[in-house]
mmCIF file of N, CA, C and O in Angstrom:
data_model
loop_
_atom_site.group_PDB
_atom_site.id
_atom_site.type_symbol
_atom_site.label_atom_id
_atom_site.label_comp_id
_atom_site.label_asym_id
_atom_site.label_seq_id
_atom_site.Cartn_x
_atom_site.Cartn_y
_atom_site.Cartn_z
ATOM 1 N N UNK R 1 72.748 142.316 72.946
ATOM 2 C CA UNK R 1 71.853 141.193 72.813
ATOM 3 C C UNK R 1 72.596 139.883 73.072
ATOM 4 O O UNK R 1 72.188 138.950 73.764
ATOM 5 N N UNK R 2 73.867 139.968 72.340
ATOM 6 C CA UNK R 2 74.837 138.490 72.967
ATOM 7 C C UNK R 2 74.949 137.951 74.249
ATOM 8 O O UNK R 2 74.795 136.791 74.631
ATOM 9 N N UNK R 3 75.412 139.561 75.211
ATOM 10 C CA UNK R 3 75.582 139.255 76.121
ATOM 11 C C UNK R 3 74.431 138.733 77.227
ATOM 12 O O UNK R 3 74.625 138.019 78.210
ATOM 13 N N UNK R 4 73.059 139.367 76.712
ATOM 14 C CA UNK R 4 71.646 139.098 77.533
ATOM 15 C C UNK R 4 71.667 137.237 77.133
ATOM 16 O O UNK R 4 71.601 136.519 78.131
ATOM 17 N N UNK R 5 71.749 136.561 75.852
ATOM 18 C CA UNK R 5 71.737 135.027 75.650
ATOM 19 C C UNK R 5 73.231 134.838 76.278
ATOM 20 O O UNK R 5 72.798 133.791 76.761
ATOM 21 N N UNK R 6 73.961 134.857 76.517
ATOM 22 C CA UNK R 6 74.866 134.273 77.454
ATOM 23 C C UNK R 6 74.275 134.080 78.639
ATOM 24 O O UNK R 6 73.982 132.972 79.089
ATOM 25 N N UNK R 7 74.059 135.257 79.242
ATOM 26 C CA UNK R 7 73.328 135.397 80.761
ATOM 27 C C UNK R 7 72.294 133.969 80.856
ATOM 28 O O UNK R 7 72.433 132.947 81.529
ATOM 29 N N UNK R 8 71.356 134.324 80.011
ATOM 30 C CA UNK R 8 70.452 133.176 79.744
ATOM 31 C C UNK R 8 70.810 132.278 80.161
ATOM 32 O O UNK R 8 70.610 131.884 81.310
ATOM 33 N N UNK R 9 71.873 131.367 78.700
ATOM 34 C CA UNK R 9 72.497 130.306 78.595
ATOM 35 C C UNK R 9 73.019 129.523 80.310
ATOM 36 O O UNK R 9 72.648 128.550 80.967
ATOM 37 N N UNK R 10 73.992 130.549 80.458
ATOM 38 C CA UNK R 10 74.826 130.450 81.964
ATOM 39 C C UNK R 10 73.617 130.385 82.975
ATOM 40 O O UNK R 10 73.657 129.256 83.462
ATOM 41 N N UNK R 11 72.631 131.043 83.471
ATOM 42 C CA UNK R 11 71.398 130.786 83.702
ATOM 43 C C UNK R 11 70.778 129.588 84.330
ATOM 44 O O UNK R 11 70.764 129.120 85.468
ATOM 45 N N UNK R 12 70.018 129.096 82.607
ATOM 46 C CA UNK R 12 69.765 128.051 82.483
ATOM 47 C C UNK R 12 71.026 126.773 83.073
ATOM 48 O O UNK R 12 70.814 126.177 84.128
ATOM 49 N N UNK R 13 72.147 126.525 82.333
ATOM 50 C CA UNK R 13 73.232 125.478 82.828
ATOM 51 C C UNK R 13 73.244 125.638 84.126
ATOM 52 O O UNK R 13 73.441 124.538 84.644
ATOM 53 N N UNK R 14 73.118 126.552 84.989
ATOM 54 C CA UNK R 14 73.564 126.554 86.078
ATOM 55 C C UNK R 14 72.329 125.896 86.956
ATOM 56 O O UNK R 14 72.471 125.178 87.946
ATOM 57 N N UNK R 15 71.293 126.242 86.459
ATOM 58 C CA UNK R 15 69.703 125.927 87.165
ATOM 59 C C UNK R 15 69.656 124.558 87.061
ATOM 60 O O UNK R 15 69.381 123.816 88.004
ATOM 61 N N UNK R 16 69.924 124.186 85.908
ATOM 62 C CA UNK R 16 70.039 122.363 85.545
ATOM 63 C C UNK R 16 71.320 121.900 86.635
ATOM 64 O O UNK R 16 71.073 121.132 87.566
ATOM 65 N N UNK R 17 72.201 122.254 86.491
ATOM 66 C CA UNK R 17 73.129 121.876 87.541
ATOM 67 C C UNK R 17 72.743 121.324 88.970
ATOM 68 O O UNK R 17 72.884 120.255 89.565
ATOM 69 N N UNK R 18 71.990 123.002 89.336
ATOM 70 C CA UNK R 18 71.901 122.562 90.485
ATOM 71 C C UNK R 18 70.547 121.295 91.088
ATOM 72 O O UNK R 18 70.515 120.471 92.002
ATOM 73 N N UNK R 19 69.541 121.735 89.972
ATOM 74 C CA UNK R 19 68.857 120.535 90.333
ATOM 75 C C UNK R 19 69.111 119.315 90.078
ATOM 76 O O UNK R 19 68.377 118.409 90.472
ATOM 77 N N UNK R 20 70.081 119.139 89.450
ATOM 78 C CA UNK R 20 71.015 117.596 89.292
ATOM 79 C C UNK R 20 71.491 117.015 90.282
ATOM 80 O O UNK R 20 71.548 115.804 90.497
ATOM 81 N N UNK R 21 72.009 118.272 91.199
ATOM 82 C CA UNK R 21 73.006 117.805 92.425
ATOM 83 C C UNK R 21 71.651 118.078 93.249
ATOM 84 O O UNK R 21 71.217 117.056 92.718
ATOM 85 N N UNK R 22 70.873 118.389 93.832
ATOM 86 C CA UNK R 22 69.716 118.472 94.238
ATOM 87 C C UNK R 22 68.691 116.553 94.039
ATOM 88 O O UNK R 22 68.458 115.644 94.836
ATOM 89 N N UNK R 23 68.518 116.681 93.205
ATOM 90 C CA UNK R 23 67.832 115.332 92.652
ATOM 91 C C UNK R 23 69.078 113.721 92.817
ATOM 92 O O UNK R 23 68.811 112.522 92.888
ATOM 93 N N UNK R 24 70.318 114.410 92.826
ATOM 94 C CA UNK R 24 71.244 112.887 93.311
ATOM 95 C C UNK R 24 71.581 113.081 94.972
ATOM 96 O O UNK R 24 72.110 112.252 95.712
ATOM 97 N N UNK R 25 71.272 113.960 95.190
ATOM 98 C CA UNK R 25 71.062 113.856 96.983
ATOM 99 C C UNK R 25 70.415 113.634 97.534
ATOM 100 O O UNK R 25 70.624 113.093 98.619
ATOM 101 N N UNK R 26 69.401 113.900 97.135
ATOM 102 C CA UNK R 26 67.900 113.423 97.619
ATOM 103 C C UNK R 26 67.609 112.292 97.466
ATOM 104 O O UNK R 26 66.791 111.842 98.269
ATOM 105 N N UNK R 27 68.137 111.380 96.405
ATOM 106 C CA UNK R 27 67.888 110.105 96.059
ATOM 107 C C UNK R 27 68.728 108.919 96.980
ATOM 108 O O UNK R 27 68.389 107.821 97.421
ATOM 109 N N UNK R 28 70.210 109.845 97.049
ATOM 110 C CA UNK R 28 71.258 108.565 98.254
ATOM 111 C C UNK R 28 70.814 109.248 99.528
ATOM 112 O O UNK R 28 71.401 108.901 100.553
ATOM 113 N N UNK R 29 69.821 110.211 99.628
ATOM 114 C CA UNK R 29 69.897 110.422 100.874
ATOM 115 C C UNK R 29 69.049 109.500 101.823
ATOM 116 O O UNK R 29 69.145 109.334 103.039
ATOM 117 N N UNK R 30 68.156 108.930 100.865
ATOM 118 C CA UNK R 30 67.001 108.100 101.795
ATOM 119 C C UNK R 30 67.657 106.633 101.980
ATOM 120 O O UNK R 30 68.417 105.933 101.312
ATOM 121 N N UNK R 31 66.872 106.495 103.429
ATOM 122 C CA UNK R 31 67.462 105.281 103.995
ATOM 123 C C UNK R 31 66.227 104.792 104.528
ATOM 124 O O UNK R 31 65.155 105.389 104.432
ATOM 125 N N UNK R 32 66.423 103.586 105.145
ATOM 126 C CA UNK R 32 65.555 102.796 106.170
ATOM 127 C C UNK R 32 65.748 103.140 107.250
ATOM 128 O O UNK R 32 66.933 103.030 107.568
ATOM 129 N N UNK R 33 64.795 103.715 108.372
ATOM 130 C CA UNK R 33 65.333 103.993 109.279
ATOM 131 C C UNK R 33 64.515 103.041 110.591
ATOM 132 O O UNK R 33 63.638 102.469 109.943
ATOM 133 N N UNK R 34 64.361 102.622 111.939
ATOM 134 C CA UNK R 34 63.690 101.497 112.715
ATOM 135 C C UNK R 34 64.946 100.787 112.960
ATOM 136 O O UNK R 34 66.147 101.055 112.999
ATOM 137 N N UNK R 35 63.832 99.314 113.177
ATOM 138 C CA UNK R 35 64.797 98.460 113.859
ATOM 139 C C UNK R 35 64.313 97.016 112.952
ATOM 140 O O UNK R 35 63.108 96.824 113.113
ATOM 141 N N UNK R 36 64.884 96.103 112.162
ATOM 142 C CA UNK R 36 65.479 95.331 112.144
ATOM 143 C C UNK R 36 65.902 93.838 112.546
ATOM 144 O O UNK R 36 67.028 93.377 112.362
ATOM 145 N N UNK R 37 64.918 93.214 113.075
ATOM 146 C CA UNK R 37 65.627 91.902 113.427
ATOM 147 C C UNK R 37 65.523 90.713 112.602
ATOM 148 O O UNK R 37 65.188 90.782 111.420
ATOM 149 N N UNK R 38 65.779 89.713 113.144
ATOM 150 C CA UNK R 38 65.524 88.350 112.370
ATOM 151 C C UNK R 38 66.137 87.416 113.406
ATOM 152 O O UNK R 38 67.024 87.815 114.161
ATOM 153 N N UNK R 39 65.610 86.034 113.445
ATOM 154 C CA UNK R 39 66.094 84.933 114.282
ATOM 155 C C UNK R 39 67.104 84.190 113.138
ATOM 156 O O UNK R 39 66.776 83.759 112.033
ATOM 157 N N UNK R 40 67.906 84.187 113.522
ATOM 158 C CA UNK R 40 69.422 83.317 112.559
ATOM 159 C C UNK R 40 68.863 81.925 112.805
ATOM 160 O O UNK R 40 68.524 81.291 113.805
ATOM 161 N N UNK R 41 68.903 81.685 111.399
ATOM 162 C CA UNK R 41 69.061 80.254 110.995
ATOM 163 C C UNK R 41 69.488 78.972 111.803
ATOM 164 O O UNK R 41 68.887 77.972 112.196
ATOM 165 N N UNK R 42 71.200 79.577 111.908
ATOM 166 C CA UNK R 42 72.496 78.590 112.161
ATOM 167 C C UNK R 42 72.259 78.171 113.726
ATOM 168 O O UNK R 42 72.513 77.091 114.258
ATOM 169 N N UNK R 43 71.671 79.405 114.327
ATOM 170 C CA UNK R 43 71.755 78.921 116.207
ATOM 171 C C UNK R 43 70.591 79.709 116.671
ATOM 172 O O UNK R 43 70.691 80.032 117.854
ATOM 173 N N UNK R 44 69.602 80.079 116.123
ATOM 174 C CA UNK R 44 68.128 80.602 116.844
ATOM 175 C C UNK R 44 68.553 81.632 117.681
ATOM 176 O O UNK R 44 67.925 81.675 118.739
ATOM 177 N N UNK R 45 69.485 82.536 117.531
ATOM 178 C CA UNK R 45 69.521 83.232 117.841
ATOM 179 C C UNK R 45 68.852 84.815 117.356
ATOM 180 O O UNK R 45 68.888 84.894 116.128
ATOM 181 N N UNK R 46 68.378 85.823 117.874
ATOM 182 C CA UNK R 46 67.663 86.955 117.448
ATOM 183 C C UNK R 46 68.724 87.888 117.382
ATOM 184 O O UNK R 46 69.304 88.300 118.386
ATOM 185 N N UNK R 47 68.943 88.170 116.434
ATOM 186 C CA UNK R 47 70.123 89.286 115.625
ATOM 187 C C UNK R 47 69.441 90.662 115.385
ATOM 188 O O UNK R 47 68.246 90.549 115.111
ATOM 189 N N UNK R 48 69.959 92.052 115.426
ATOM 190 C CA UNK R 48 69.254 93.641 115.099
ATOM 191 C C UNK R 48 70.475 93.209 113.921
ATOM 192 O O UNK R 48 71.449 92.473 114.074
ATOM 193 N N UNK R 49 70.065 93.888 112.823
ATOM 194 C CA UNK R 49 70.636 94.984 111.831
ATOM 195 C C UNK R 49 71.190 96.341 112.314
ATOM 196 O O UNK R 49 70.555 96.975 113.157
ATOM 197 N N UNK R 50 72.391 96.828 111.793
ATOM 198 C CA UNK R 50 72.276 98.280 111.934
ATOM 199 C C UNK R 50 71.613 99.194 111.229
ATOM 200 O O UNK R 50 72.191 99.770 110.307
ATOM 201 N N UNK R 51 70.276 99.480 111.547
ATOM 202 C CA UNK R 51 69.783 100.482 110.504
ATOM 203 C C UNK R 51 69.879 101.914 111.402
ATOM 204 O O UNK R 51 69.909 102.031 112.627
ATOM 205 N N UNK R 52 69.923 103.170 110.150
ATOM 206 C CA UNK R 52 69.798 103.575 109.137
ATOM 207 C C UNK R 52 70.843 102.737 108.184
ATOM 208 O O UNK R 52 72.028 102.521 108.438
ATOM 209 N N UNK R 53 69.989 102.253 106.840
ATOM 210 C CA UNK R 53 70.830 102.036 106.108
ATOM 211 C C UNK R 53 70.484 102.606 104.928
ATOM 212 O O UNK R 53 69.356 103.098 104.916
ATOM 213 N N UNK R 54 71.357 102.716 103.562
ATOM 214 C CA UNK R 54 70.927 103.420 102.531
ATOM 215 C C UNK R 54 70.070 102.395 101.473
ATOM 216 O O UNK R 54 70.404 101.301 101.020
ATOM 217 N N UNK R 55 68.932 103.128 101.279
ATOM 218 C CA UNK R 55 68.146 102.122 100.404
ATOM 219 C C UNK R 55 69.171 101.670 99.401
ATOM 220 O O UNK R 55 70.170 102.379 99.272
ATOM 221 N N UNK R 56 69.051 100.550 98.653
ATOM 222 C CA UNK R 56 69.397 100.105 97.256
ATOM 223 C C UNK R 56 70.730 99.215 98.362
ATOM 224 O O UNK R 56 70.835 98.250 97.604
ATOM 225 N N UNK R 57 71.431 98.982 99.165
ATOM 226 C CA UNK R 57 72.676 98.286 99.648
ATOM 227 C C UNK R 57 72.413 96.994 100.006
ATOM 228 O O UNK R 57 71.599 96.698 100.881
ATOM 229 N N UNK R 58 73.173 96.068 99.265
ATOM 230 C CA UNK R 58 72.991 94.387 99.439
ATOM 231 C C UNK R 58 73.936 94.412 100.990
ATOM 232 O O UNK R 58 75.075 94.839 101.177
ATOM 233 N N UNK R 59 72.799 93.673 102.132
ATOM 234 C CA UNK R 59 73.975 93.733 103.503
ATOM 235 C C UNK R 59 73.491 92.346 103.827
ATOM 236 O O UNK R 59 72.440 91.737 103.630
ATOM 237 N N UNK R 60 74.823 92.029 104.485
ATOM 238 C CA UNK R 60 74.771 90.474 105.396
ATOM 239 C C UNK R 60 73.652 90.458 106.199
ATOM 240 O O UNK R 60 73.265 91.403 106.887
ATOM 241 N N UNK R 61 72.928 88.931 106.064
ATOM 242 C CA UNK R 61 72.534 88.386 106.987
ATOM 243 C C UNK R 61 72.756 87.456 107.647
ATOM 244 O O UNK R 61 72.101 86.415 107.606
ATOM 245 N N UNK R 62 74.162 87.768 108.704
ATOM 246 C CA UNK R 62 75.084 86.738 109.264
ATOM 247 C C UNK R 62 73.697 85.326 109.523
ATOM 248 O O UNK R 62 72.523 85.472 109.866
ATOM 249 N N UNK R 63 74.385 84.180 109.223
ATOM 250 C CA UNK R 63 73.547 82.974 109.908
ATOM 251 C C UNK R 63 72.369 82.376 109.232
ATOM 252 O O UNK R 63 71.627 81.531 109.733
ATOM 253 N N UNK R 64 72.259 82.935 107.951
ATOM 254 C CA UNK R 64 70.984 83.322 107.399
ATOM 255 C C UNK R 64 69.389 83.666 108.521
ATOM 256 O O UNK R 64 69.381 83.557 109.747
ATOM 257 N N UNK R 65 68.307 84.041 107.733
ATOM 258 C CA UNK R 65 66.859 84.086 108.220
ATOM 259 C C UNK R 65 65.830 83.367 108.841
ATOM 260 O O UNK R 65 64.742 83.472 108.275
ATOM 261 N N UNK R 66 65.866 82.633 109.894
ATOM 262 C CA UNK R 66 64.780 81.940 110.044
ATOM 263 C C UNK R 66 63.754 82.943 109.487
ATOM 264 O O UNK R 66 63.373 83.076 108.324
ATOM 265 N N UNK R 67 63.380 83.649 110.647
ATOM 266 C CA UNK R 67 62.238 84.514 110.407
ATOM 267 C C UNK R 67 62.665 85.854 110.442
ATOM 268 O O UNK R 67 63.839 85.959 110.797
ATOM 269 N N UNK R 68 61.977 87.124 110.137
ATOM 270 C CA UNK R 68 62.510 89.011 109.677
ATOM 271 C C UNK R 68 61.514 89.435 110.454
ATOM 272 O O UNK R 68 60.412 89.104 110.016
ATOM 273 N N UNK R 69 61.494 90.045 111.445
ATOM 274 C CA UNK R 69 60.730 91.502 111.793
ATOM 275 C C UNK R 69 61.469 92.718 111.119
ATOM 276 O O UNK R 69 62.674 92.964 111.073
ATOM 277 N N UNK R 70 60.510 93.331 110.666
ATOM 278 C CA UNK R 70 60.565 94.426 109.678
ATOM 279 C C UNK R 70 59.816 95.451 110.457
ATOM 280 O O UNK R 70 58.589 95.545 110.418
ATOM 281 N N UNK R 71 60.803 96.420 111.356
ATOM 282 C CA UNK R 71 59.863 97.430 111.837
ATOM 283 C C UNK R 71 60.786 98.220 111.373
ATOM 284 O O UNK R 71 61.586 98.511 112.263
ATOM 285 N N UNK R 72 61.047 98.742 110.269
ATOM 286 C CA UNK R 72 61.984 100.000 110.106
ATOM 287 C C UNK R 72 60.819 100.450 108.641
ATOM 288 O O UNK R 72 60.177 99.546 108.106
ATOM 289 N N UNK R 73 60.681 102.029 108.107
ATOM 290 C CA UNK R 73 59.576 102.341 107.516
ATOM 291 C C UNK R 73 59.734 101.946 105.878
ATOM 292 O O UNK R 73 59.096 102.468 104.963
ATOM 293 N N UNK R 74 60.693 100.949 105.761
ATOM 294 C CA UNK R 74 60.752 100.594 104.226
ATOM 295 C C UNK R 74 60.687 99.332 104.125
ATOM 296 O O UNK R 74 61.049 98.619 105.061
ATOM 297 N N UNK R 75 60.099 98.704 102.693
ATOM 298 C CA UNK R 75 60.179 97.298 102.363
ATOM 299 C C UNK R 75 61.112 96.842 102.555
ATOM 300 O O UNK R 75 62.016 97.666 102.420
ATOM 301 N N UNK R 76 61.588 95.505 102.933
ATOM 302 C CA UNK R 76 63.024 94.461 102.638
ATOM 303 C C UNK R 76 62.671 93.769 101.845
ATOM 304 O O UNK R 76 61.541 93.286 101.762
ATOM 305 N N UNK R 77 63.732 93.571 101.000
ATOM 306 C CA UNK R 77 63.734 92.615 99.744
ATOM 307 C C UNK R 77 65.267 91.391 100.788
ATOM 308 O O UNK R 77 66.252 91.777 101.416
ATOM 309 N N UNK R 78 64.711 89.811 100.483
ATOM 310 C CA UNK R 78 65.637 89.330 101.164
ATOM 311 C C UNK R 78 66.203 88.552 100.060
ATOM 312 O O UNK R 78 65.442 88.491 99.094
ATOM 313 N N UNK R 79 67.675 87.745 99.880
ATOM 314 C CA UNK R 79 68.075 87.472 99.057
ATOM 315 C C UNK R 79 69.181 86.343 99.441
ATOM 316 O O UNK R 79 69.885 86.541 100.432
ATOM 317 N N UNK R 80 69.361 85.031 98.582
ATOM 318 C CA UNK R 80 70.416 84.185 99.009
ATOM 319 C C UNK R 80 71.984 84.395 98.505
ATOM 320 O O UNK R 80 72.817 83.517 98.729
ATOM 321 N N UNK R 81 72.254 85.361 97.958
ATOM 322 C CA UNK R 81 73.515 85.722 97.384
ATOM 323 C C UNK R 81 73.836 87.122 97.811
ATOM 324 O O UNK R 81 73.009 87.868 98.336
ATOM 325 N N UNK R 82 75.432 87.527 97.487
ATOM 326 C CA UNK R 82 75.627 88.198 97.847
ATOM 327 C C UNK R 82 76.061 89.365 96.996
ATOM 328 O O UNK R 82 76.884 90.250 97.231
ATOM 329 N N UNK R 83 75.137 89.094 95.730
ATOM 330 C CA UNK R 83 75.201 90.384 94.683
ATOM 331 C C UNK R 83 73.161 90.823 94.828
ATOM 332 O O UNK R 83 72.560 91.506 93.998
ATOM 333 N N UNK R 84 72.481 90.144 96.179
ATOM 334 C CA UNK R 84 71.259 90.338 96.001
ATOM 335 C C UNK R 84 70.336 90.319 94.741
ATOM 336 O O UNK R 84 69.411 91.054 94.393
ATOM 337 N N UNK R 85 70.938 89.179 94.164
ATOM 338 C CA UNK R 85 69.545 89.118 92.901
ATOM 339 C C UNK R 85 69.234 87.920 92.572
ATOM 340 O O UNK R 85 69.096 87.649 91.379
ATOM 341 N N UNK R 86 69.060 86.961 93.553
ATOM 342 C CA UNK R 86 68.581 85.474 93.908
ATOM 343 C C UNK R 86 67.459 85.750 94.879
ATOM 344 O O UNK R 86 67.961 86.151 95.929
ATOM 345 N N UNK R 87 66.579 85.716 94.929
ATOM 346 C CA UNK R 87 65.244 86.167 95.214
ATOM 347 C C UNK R 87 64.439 85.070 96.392
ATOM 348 O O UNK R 87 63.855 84.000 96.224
ATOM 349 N N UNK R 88 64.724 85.908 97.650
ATOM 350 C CA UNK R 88 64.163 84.260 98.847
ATOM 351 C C UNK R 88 63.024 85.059 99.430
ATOM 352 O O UNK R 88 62.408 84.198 100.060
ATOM 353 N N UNK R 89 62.518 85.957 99.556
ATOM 354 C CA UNK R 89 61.343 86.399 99.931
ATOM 355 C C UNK R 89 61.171 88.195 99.831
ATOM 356 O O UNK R 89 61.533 88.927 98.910
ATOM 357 N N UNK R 90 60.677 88.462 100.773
ATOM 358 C CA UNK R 90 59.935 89.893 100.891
ATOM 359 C C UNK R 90 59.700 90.068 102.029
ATOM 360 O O UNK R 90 59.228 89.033 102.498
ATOM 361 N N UNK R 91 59.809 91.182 103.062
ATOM 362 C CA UNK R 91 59.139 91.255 104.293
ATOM 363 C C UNK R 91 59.166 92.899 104.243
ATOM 364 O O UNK R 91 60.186 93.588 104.231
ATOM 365 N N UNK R 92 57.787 93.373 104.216
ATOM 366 C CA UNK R 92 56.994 94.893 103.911
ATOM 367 C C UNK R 92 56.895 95.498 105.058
ATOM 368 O O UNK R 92 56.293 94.949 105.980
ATOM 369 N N UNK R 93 57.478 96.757 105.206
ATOM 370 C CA UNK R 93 57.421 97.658 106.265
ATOM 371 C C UNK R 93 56.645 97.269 107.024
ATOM 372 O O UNK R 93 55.558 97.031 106.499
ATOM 373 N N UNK R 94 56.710 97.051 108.246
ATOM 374 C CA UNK R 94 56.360 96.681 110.048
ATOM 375 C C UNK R 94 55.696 95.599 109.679
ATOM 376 O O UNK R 94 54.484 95.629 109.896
ATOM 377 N N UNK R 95 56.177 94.560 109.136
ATOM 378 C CA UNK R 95 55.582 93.224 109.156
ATOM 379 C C UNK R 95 56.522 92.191 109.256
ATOM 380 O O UNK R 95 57.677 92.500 108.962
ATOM 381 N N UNK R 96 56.328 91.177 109.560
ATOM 382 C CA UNK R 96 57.033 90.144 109.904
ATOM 383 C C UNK R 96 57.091 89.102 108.935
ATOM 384 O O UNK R 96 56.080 89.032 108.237
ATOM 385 N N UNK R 97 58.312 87.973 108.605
ATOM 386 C CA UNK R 97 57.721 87.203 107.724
ATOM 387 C C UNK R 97 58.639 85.971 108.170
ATOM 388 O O UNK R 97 59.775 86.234 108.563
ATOM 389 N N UNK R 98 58.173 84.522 108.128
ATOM 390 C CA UNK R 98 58.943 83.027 108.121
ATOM 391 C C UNK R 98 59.446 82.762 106.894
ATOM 392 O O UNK R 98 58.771 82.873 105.872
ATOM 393 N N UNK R 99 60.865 82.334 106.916
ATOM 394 C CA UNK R 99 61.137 82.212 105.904
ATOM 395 C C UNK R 99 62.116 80.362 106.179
ATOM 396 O O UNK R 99 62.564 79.859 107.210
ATOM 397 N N UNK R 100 62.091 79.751 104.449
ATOM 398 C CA UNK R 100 62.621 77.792 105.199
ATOM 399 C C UNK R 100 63.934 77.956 104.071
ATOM 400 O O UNK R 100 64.109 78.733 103.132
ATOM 401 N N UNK R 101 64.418 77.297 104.408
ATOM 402 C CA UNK R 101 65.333 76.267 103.545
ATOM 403 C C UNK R 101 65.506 76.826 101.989
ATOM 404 O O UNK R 101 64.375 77.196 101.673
ATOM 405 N N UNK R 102 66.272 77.020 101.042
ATOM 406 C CA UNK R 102 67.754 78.144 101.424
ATOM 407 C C UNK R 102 67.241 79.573 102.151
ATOM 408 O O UNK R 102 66.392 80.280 101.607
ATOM 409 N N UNK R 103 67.759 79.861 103.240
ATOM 410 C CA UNK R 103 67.562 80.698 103.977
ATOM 411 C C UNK R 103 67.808 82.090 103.820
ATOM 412 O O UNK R 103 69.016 81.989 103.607
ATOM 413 N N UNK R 104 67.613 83.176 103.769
ATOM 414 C CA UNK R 104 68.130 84.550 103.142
ATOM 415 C C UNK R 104 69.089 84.569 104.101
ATOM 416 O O UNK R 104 69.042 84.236 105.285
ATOM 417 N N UNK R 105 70.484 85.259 103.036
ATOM 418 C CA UNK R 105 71.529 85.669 103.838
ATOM 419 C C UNK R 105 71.681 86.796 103.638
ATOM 420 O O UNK R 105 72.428 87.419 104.393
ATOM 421 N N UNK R 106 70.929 87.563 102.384
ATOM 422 C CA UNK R 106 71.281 89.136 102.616
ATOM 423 C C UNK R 106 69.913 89.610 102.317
ATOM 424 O O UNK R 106 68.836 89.083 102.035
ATOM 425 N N UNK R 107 70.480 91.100 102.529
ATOM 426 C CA UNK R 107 68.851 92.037 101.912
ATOM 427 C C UNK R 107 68.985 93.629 101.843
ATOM 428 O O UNK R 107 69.793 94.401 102.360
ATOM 429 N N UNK R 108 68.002 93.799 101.097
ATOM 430 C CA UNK R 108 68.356 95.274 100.873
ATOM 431 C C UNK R 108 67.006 96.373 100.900
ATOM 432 O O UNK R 108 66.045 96.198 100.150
ATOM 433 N N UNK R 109 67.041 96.906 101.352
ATOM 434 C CA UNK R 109 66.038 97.834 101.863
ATOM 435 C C UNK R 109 65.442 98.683 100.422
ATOM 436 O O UNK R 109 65.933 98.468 99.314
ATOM 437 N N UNK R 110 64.585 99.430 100.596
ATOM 438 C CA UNK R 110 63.886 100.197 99.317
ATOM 439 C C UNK R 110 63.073 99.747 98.254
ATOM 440 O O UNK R 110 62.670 100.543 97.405
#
């Protein structure tokens, strides 16, 4: 009988395990995937992002934002710092958005 609740035990731990490592892969696995642009601030120039990127990552927006095309299939959150939690707008999957004066310099997808 010990040995049948061991089995169990070992079992169970192992089942939790794996859906642990299951459920934290699945979670860094999603990214933004599309394309990315924005017209820079500093010289009107039209800049791509490299996407795929991993949701949740604060990334440069050399020059800051005039304006964001958002054609990649996740929200952008845009931001004037570079710990992303100074809050300069929003631009929602395949939409575009103008943005003025302090200008987003970073952003992070998800």
């Amino acid at each position: 009988m010990r040995a049948l609740n061991r089995i169990g035990r070992a079992t169970l731990t192992i089942g939790a395990a794996a859906a642990l490592v299951v459920g934290l892969s699945t979670s860094n696995a999603q990214a933004a995937t599309g394309t990315f642009f924005y017209t820079r601030a500093d010289n009107g120039h039209e800049t791509t992002l490299n996407v795929p990127t991993p949701n949740g990552k604060c990334i440069a927006v050399s020059g800051g934002a005039r304006d964001a095309h958002n054609d990649t299939d996740t929200d952008a959150t845009m931001y004037t710092n570079s710990n992303c939690t100074v809050f300069a707008g929003f631009v929602g999957s395949r939409n575009f958005e103008t943005f003025s004066a302090p200008f987003p310099t970073f952003v992070k997808f998800g």
